[in-house]
Every structure is written in C-alpha cells, then in structure tokens.
Coordinates of C-alpha atoms and ligand atoms in Angstrom, one line a residue:
M15 CA -5.0 -8.0 -34.4
F16 CA -1.2 -8.3 -34.5
I17 CA 1.5 -10.9 -35.0
D18 CA 4.9 -11.1 -33.2
I19 CA 7.9 -11.1 -35.5
I20 CA 10.9 -12.6 -33.7
C21 CA 14.5 -11.7 -34.5
G22 CA 17.7 -12.0 -32.6
A23 CA 20.7 -12.6 -34.7
R24 CA 22.3 -11.1 -37.8
P25 CA 20.8 -13.5 -40.4
N26 CA 17.3 -13.0 -38.8
F27 CA 17.4 -9.3 -39.6
I28 CA 18.0 -9.9 -43.3
K29 CA 15.1 -12.4 -43.4
I30 CA 12.5 -10.3 -41.6
S31 CA 13.2 -7.1 -43.5
P32 CA 11.2 -7.8 -46.7
I33 CA 8.3 -9.3 -44.7
I34 CA 8.0 -6.1 -42.7
R35 CA 8.3 -4.0 -45.9
E36 CA 5.5 -6.0 -47.5
I37 CA 3.2 -5.7 -44.4
D38 CA 3.9 -1.9 -44.2
L39 CA 3.1 -1.5 -47.9
L40 CA -0.2 -3.3 -47.7
K41 CA -1.1 -1.5 -44.5
K42 CA -0.6 1.8 -46.3
K43 CA -3.1 0.7 -48.9
S44 CA -5.4 -0.4 -46.1
A45 CA -5.3 -3.9 -47.7
L46 CA -4.3 -5.7 -44.5
K47 CA -6.2 -6.3 -41.2
F48 CA -3.3 -7.0 -39.0
S49 CA -0.2 -5.3 -37.7
Y50 CA 3.0 -6.5 -36.1
R51 CA 5.2 -6.3 -33.1
I52 CA 9.0 -6.7 -33.7
V53 CA 10.5 -8.6 -30.8
H54 CA 14.3 -8.4 -30.8
T55 CA 15.7 -10.9 -28.3
G56 CA 19.1 -9.1 -28.2
Q57 CA 21.1 -12.2 -29.0
H58 CA 23.2 -10.0 -31.2
Y59 CA 23.7 -6.5 -29.8
N60 CA 26.8 -4.9 -31.2
K61 CA 26.2 -2.1 -33.7
S62 CA 28.0 -4.1 -36.4
M63 CA 25.9 -7.3 -35.6
S64 CA 22.6 -5.6 -35.1
S65 CA 21.7 -1.9 -35.4
S66 CA 23.6 -1.4 -38.6
F67 CA 21.3 -4.0 -40.2
F68 CA 18.2 -2.2 -39.0
E69 CA 19.5 1.1 -40.4
E70 CA 20.6 -0.2 -43.7
L71 CA 17.7 -2.5 -44.4
G72 CA 15.1 0.1 -43.2
I73 CA 13.7 -2.1 -40.5
P74 CA 11.6 -0.1 -37.9
Q75 CA 13.0 0.0 -34.4
P76 CA 12.0 -3.1 -32.5
H77 CA 8.9 -2.6 -30.3
I78 CA 10.5 -4.8 -27.7
N79 CA 14.1 -5.6 -27.0
L80 CA 14.6 -8.5 -24.5
S81 CA 18.4 -7.5 -24.3
I82 CA 19.5 -11.0 -23.6
K83 CA 23.1 -10.7 -25.0
S84 CA 25.7 -13.5 -24.9
G85 CA 25.9 -16.6 -22.8
S86 CA 25.9 -20.3 -23.0
H87 CA 23.2 -22.0 -25.0
A88 CA 21.1 -22.7 -21.9
E89 CA 21.6 -19.3 -20.5
Q90 CA 20.7 -17.6 -23.8
T91 CA 17.7 -19.8 -24.5
S92 CA 16.3 -19.8 -21.0
G93 CA 16.9 -16.1 -20.6
I94 CA 14.9 -15.3 -23.8
M95 CA 12.2 -17.7 -22.7
I96 CA 11.7 -16.1 -19.3
K97 CA 11.5 -12.6 -20.8
Y98 CA 9.3 -13.5 -23.7
E99 CA 6.9 -15.3 -21.4
K100 CA 6.5 -12.1 -19.3
L101 CA 5.8 -10.2 -22.5
L102 CA 3.1 -12.7 -23.6
N103 CA 1.5 -12.6 -20.1
A104 CA 1.0 -8.9 -20.7
N105 CA -0.1 -9.0 -24.4
K106 CA -0.6 -12.0 -26.7
P107 CA -0.3 -11.9 -30.5
S108 CA -2.5 -13.8 -32.8
L109 CA 0.5 -15.6 -34.4
C110 CA 4.2 -15.9 -33.6
L111 CA 6.4 -15.7 -36.7
V112 CA 9.9 -17.1 -36.2
V113 CA 12.7 -17.2 -38.8
G114 CA 15.8 -19.4 -39.3
D115 CA 17.5 -21.6 -36.7
V116 CA 19.1 -19.5 -34.0
N117 CA 18.6 -19.8 -30.3
S118 CA 16.1 -17.0 -30.4
T119 CA 14.0 -18.9 -32.9
L120 CA 13.8 -22.0 -30.6
A121 CA 13.3 -20.0 -27.4
C122 CA 10.4 -17.9 -28.6
S123 CA 8.7 -20.9 -30.3
L124 CA 8.7 -22.9 -27.1
V125 CA 7.2 -20.1 -25.1
A126 CA 4.5 -19.1 -27.7
K127 CA 3.4 -22.8 -28.1
K128 CA 2.7 -23.0 -24.4
F129 CA 0.4 -20.0 -24.6
N130 CA -1.4 -21.8 -27.4
I131 CA -0.3 -19.3 -29.9
K132 CA 0.1 -20.6 -33.4
I133 CA 3.7 -20.6 -34.8
A134 CA 4.7 -19.9 -38.4
H135 CA 8.3 -20.8 -39.2
V136 CA 10.0 -19.1 -42.1
E137 CA 12.8 -21.3 -43.5
A138 CA 11.3 -24.4 -42.1
G139 CA 12.3 -28.0 -43.0
L140 CA 16.0 -27.5 -43.5
R141 CA 18.0 -30.5 -42.2
S142 CA 21.7 -31.2 -42.3
G143 CA 21.5 -34.4 -40.3
D144 CA 24.3 -33.1 -38.2
M145 CA 23.3 -33.1 -34.6
Q146 CA 26.6 -31.6 -33.5
M147 CA 25.4 -28.2 -34.8
P148 CA 23.2 -26.3 -32.4
E149 CA 21.2 -25.0 -35.3
E150 CA 20.1 -28.5 -36.4
I151 CA 18.7 -29.1 -32.9
N152 CA 17.0 -25.7 -33.1
R153 CA 15.5 -26.5 -36.5
I154 CA 14.1 -29.9 -35.5
V155 CA 12.6 -28.7 -32.2
T156 CA 11.1 -25.6 -33.7
D157 CA 9.5 -27.5 -36.6
S158 CA 8.2 -30.2 -34.2
I159 CA 6.0 -27.6 -32.5
S160 CA 5.3 -25.2 -35.4
D161 CA 1.9 -25.0 -37.1
Y162 CA 2.8 -23.4 -40.4
F163 CA 5.9 -24.0 -42.5
F164 CA 7.2 -21.5 -45.1
T165 CA 9.9 -23.3 -47.1
T166 CA 12.7 -22.3 -49.4
S167 CA 13.1 -25.5 -51.4
I168 CA 11.5 -28.8 -52.4
H169 CA 14.0 -30.6 -50.2
A170 CA 12.6 -28.8 -47.2
N171 CA 9.1 -29.8 -48.2
K172 CA 10.2 -33.4 -48.5
N173 CA 11.8 -33.4 -45.0
L174 CA 8.6 -32.0 -43.4
L175 CA 6.4 -34.5 -45.1
L176 CA 8.7 -37.3 -44.0
E177 CA 8.4 -36.0 -40.5
G178 CA 4.6 -36.3 -40.7
K179 CA 3.6 -32.7 -41.4
S180 CA 0.5 -32.4 -43.6
K181 CA 0.6 -30.8 -47.0
S182 CA -1.9 -28.2 -45.9
Q183 CA 0.6 -26.8 -43.3
I184 CA 3.5 -26.4 -45.8
F185 CA 3.8 -23.4 -48.0
F186 CA 6.6 -23.4 -50.6
V187 CA 7.2 -19.7 -50.9
G188 CA 10.9 -19.2 -51.7
N189 CA 13.7 -17.4 -49.9
T190 CA 13.3 -14.1 -48.0
M191 CA 17.1 -13.7 -47.9
I192 CA 17.0 -13.5 -51.7
D193 CA 14.1 -11.0 -51.5
T194 CA 16.5 -8.7 -49.6
L195 CA 19.3 -9.3 -51.9
I196 CA 17.2 -8.5 -55.0
Y197 CA 15.8 -5.4 -53.3
F198 CA 19.2 -4.0 -52.4
K199 CA 21.4 -5.3 -55.3
N200 CA 21.7 -1.9 -57.0
K201 CA 22.3 -0.1 -53.7
L202 CA 25.4 -2.0 -52.5
V203 CA 28.2 0.0 -50.8
K204 CA 31.9 -0.4 -51.7
P205 CA 33.7 -1.1 -48.4
K206 CA 36.6 1.1 -47.5
I207 CA 38.9 -2.0 -47.5
F208 CA 38.5 -2.1 -51.2
K209 CA 40.7 0.9 -51.8
K210 CA 42.8 0.5 -48.7
C211 CA 44.0 -3.0 -49.7
K212 CA 43.9 -2.4 -53.4
L213 CA 41.4 -5.1 -54.1
V214 CA 40.8 -5.9 -57.8
K215 CA 37.3 -7.0 -59.0
N216 CA 37.1 -10.8 -59.4
D217 CA 40.6 -11.2 -58.1
Y218 CA 40.2 -11.8 -54.4
F219 CA 38.5 -14.3 -52.1
V220 CA 36.0 -13.6 -49.3
L221 CA 36.3 -15.8 -46.3
T222 CA 33.9 -16.2 -43.4
L223 CA 34.3 -18.8 -40.7
H224 CA 32.5 -18.8 -37.4
R225 CA 31.1 -22.3 -36.7
P226 CA 32.3 -23.6 -33.3
L227 CA 33.6 -26.8 -35.0
N228 CA 35.9 -24.7 -37.2
V229 CA 37.0 -21.9 -35.0
D230 CA 36.8 -22.8 -31.3
K231 CA 39.9 -25.1 -31.4
K232 CA 42.8 -22.8 -32.2
S233 CA 45.1 -25.4 -33.8
N234 CA 42.3 -26.6 -36.1
F235 CA 41.3 -23.0 -37.0
K236 CA 44.9 -22.1 -37.8
K237 CA 45.3 -25.2 -40.0
I238 CA 42.2 -24.3 -42.1
L239 CA 43.4 -20.7 -42.5
D240 CA 46.9 -21.8 -43.5
Q241 CA 45.6 -24.3 -46.1
I242 CA 43.3 -21.7 -47.7
S243 CA 46.1 -19.2 -47.8
L244 CA 48.7 -21.7 -49.3
N245 CA 46.3 -22.6 -52.1
S246 CA 45.0 -19.2 -53.0
G247 CA 47.4 -18.5 -55.8
S248 CA 48.3 -14.8 -55.6
K249 CA 44.8 -13.7 -54.5
K250 CA 44.1 -11.7 -51.4
I251 CA 41.7 -13.2 -48.9
V252 CA 39.3 -10.8 -47.1
Y253 CA 38.0 -12.1 -43.8
P254 CA 35.3 -10.0 -42.1
A255 CA 35.5 -11.8 -38.7
H256 CA 32.6 -12.6 -36.5
P257 CA 33.1 -11.6 -32.9
R258 CA 33.3 -15.1 -31.6
T259 CA 36.5 -15.7 -33.7
S260 CA 38.3 -12.4 -32.7
E261 CA 40.1 -13.7 -29.6
N262 CA 41.6 -16.7 -31.4
L263 CA 42.4 -14.7 -34.5
H264 CA 44.3 -12.0 -32.5
K265 CA 46.5 -14.6 -31.0
M266 CA 47.5 -16.1 -34.3
R267 CA 50.2 -15.3 -36.7
L268 CA 48.4 -15.3 -40.1
Q269 CA 49.7 -15.6 -43.6
K270 CA 50.3 -12.3 -45.3
N271 CA 47.5 -12.5 -47.8
I272 CA 44.8 -12.8 -45.2
I273 CA 43.2 -9.5 -44.5
V274 CA 41.1 -9.6 -41.3
T275 CA 38.4 -6.9 -40.9
N276 CA 35.6 -6.2 -38.4
P277 CA 32.2 -7.5 -39.3
M278 CA 30.8 -5.5 -42.3
S279 CA 27.4 -4.0 -42.8
Y280 CA 25.0 -5.9 -45.1
L281 CA 25.4 -3.6 -48.1
E282 CA 29.2 -3.7 -47.8
F283 CA 29.4 -7.4 -47.4
L284 CA 27.2 -8.1 -50.4
Y285 CA 29.3 -5.7 -52.5
L286 CA 32.4 -7.7 -51.4
I287 CA 30.9 -11.0 -52.3
K288 CA 29.4 -9.8 -55.6
N289 CA 32.8 -8.6 -56.8
S290 CA 34.9 -11.5 -55.6
A291 CA 36.4 -14.5 -57.4
A292 CA 34.9 -16.8 -54.9
V293 CA 33.7 -17.2 -51.3
I294 CA 35.0 -19.7 -48.7
T295 CA 32.6 -20.0 -45.8
D296 CA 31.0 -22.2 -43.2
S297 CA 27.8 -20.1 -43.2
G298 CA 24.5 -21.5 -44.6
G299 CA 22.9 -18.2 -45.7
I300 CA 26.0 -17.1 -47.6
T301 CA 25.8 -20.2 -49.8
E302 CA 22.3 -19.1 -50.8
E303 CA 23.5 -15.6 -51.7
T304 CA 26.5 -16.9 -53.7
T305 CA 24.1 -19.3 -55.5
Y306 CA 21.8 -16.4 -56.5
L307 CA 24.8 -14.3 -57.6
K308 CA 26.5 -17.3 -59.3
I309 CA 29.7 -16.8 -57.4
P310 CA 31.8 -19.9 -56.8
C311 CA 31.5 -21.0 -53.1
L312 CA 33.4 -23.5 -51.1
T313 CA 31.8 -24.6 -47.9
I314 CA 34.1 -25.7 -45.0
R315 CA 31.6 -28.2 -43.6
E316 CA 30.9 -31.9 -44.2
N317 CA 27.2 -31.3 -44.8
T318 CA 24.6 -28.8 -45.6
E319 CA 21.0 -28.2 -44.7
R320 CA 20.7 -26.4 -48.1
P321 CA 21.4 -29.1 -50.7
E322 CA 19.9 -27.0 -53.5
T323 CA 23.0 -24.8 -53.3
V324 CA 25.2 -27.8 -54.2
I325 CA 22.8 -29.6 -56.5
L326 CA 21.7 -26.6 -58.5
G327 CA 23.8 -23.7 -57.2
S328 CA 27.4 -22.6 -57.2
N329 CA 28.4 -24.3 -53.9
I330 CA 30.7 -27.2 -53.2
L331 CA 31.1 -29.0 -49.9
I332 CA 34.8 -29.2 -48.9
G333 CA 34.6 -30.2 -45.2
N334 CA 38.0 -30.7 -43.7
N335 CA 39.4 -32.3 -46.9
F336 CA 42.4 -30.2 -47.8
I337 CA 43.1 -32.1 -51.0
K338 CA 39.6 -31.2 -52.2
L339 CA 40.2 -27.6 -51.0
K340 CA 43.4 -27.4 -53.1
K341 CA 41.7 -28.9 -56.2
Y342 CA 38.7 -26.5 -56.1
L343 CA 40.8 -23.4 -55.3
S344 CA 42.9 -24.3 -58.3
K345 CA 39.8 -24.5 -60.5
I346 CA 38.7 -21.1 -59.3
N347 CA 42.1 -19.7 -60.0
K348 CA 41.8 -21.1 -63.6
K349 CA 38.3 -19.5 -63.8
K350 CA 36.7 -23.0 -64.2
W351 CA 33.5 -23.5 -62.3
K352 CA 30.3 -25.6 -62.7
K353 CA 27.3 -24.1 -64.5
S354 CA 24.7 -23.2 -61.8
E355 CA 21.1 -22.3 -61.6
V356 CA 18.9 -20.3 -59.2
P357 CA 16.4 -22.5 -57.3
K358 CA 12.7 -22.1 -58.0
K359 CA 10.9 -19.2 -56.4
W360 CA 14.1 -17.4 -55.3
D361 CA 12.6 -14.5 -57.3
G362 CA 12.2 -11.6 -54.9
K363 CA 8.5 -12.3 -54.3
T364 CA 8.7 -14.6 -51.3
S365 CA 7.6 -12.1 -48.7
K366 CA 4.5 -11.2 -50.8
R367 CA 3.6 -14.9 -50.7
I368 CA 4.2 -15.2 -47.0
V369 CA 2.1 -12.2 -46.1
K370 CA -0.7 -13.3 -48.3
V371 CA -0.8 -16.7 -46.5
I372 CA -0.6 -15.1 -43.1
S373 CA -3.4 -12.8 -44.0
K374 CA -5.6 -15.7 -45.0
L375 CA -4.7 -17.7 -41.9
L376 CA -5.6 -14.8 -39.6
Q377 CA -8.9 -14.2 -41.5
N378 CA -9.8 -17.8 -40.9
N379 CA -8.8 -17.4 -37.2
V380 CA -5.8 -19.7 -37.8
Ligands
UD1_61 C1 24.5 -17.3 -34.1 C2 23.7 -18.5 -34.5 C3 24.3 -19.0 -35.9 C4 24.4 -17.9 -36.9 C5 25.2 -16.7 -36.3 C6 25.2 -15.6 -37.3 C7 22.8 -19.9 -32.7 C8 22.9 -21.2 -32.0 N1 23.8 -19.6 -33.6 O1 25.8 -17.8 -33.8 O2 23.4 -19.9 -36.4 O3 25.0 -18.3 -38.0 O4 24.5 -16.3 -35.1 O5 26.0 -14.5 -36.9 O6 21.9 -19.1 -32.4 N2 29.1 -11.6 -29.9 C9 29.4 -10.3 -29.8 N3 28.5 -9.3 -30.2 C10 27.3 -9.6 -30.8 C11 27.0 -11.0 -30.9 C12 27.8 -12.0 -30.5 O7 30.5 -9.9 -29.3 O8 26.6 -8.7 -31.1 C13 30.0 -12.6 -29.5 C14 29.9 -13.0 -28.1 O9 31.2 -13.2 -27.6 C15 29.2 -14.4 -28.2 C16 29.7 -14.9 -29.5 O10 29.8 -13.8 -30.3 O11 29.5 -15.2 -27.1 C17 28.7 -15.9 -30.1 O12 27.4 -15.3 -30.3 P1 26.1 -16.2 -30.3 O13 24.9 -15.3 -30.5 O14 26.1 -17.0 -29.0 O15 26.2 -17.2 -31.4 P2 26.8 -16.9 -32.9 O16 28.1 -17.6 -33.0 O17 26.7 -15.5 -33.3

C-alpha cells in the first residue's frame, strides 16, 4: 500500500520534507503499513528553485518527475493532468496527498478524484477572498473535491465548516512549514552575500516580491521598489529575486541600497530572515516563518489567507498604501514593533500528527 505525495513548486518541497521524514522514521521502526511515491510535477525545475531544496532538506529523489516546466496556467495545469493521469492508469495509490495552493496541487487533485482516489489536502481551508490570485482559485477548487483536510489554524477550520465540510473530515494539525523551520533552525547557512555586502545583524531588510499583481507591470513594480528604498533609513535591502521577476528587474535602474541576488537555498534564506531587521514580502509562507521567528513583516498585499500572522503574529498588511509603508518602516527603524505570538500547534510536531491520521485512515480503508 502506498500514497502519492505531490510536489511541484518551491514552497511544496518545504512542506513535504517533514512528512516524508516522519514516514521514513516510522517505516524504519516497522511501525507503518504504507509507503509513498514522490511525484514531482516539474513546475519548478531550476537547481535554485528545486533540486537545492531536495538536497538541503534531505528529501529523497522523486520517484516520478512529470517535467512539466513553465507555461501559461492552462498549459501548466493541463500538462500536469495529462501526465499524472497516465501515471495513475499504470499504478494507483491508496491516497493522494497534496500540499499548498500551486497549480500542481490543483492539477493532481482533479486527476486523482476522477480515479476515485481519496485526496488529503495539507494546508487546507486558507481563504484570502481575492479571486484575482490564481492560488485562491486553486485553494477553493482543491478543497471542493478533497476528502480530508489538514489545517494550520482555527480560521481555516472555520472556512471549511462554512463551506459545508464535516468536522470529521477536518484535522487541525498545525504547520508543516514550521516543522521544517524548527528542524533546521540550528543548521542555517550564512549566505555569501553577508560578507560581500557587509551586512550587519538586525540592520538590513529582506525583500521578496513575485506576485503577478506586484511585479508583472514594470511601472508598478518600480514604484514599489522605490518607495521601499526611500523609506528604509540607512538600511540595505537584500532581494533574492524569483525568476519571474528577473527580466523586469534587469531592465530597471534601482536605488543603490537594493541588493538583488539569485534565489537562495532554503538554509541561506532562513539565515537571512532570522538575522534581519524586518522582511517585506508578498509571499504567504514567509509571513508564517517571520511570525514563528518574531521578525517584523510587512506584506505588500491588500489581503491574506493567513490572518493569524496578522492577528497573533508579527505581520502587517500594507497593500499598495505607501503612507502606511512609510509609517511602519519608520517604526521598524525605531525598533518599535507589536508584541506577537506563535499560533497554536506551530510546534514542530505537525507531520507526526498528519502521518498518524493518514495511517488510521488507511487502516480503515479510507
Ligand atoms: C508559483 C506558485 C506560487 C508560489 C510560487 C513560489 C502557482 C499558481 N503559483 O508561482 O503560489 O508562491 O510558485 O515560488 O502555482 N521559473 C524559472 N525556473 C523555475 C521556475 C519558474 O525560470 O524553476 C520562471 C519561469 O519563467 C516561469 C515563472 O518563473 O514562467 C513563473 O513560474 P510558475 O511556476 O509559473 O509560477 P510562480 O510565479 O513560480
């Protein structure tokens, strides 16, 4: 008996790694009756976006790589669907485990469901209410056909209940991304840029922007970067840029204190965040990491699917409001920030809980 573990994009690799470690651990003790097949869709394929994560996080080589690479949403989603369907025709798992909200999550869920394979969704129930984000569509559609929901917060539980899911399908387990962070927090790697650019602990910002709404229109992208730079005090801003931003960035004349680097490995990037004064981002996952590390975080989005990072955590939504941006950057420069807490069950034991539930489900023939 085996389950499929689906991954395709950078944040997926971080989320599956502790689940696989837990399964391997229990298998070694002969305490588990199922194994797994890692299916990498190939949505992310560069070394820096994919294989460096497998190496650093100790994830075994994928059993299958669908090698889909880049394309439009329809091309990517349908391409994955066709290839995953062929795979399932040859060999069907007892359960399909999907994580997060990327195109790979949606594509594989759709295919598995039509083979009557039960779907378990890790990080289910997140809702931003913003249908302009492809991830929101992916979340809603994936959850609409999933059978079991592993959630990171009480807000996600509420969303699922409101959408008519039954309590018995929802498992509030915590956050696998935080499992990974806790497991690796004493093994972080100082990036070369630290010495090269003479970065000083707690005296620089980390910036990540890759959402189409922020970066695809060059004039808008440039305005955001200029405003961040203008209000950063004397601090340097390190920007490990996602590939989709590279073309626009190369054509831009940036302010001097913005240091653009290639995407970093997981252990380097976490080192960079952990030692920064603050993070400015449009990523969702990073707001969870900064919440756990209690690092101030400004989110360049109007909404979030992770409200606990704002209500309890260290995150503040800035959107495109540059007055707000100035105000909060000034607070950070004066070392004033709200007191924050780590949400319940973000304790490093989430994957243990997930594997325990899966094991029970499989024993009862799901
Ligand atoms: C995807 C996810 C997003 C997630 C992000 C994390 C969807 C809808 N979006 O967005 O939720 O936050 O991953 O990184 O699934 N590219 C490369 N090399 C790679 C991967 C991508 O050069 O290894 C470039 C390609 O030009 C590609 C572009 O980046 O067209 C965008 O990649 P894609 O996978 O389509 O979406 P992301 O923006 O990475």
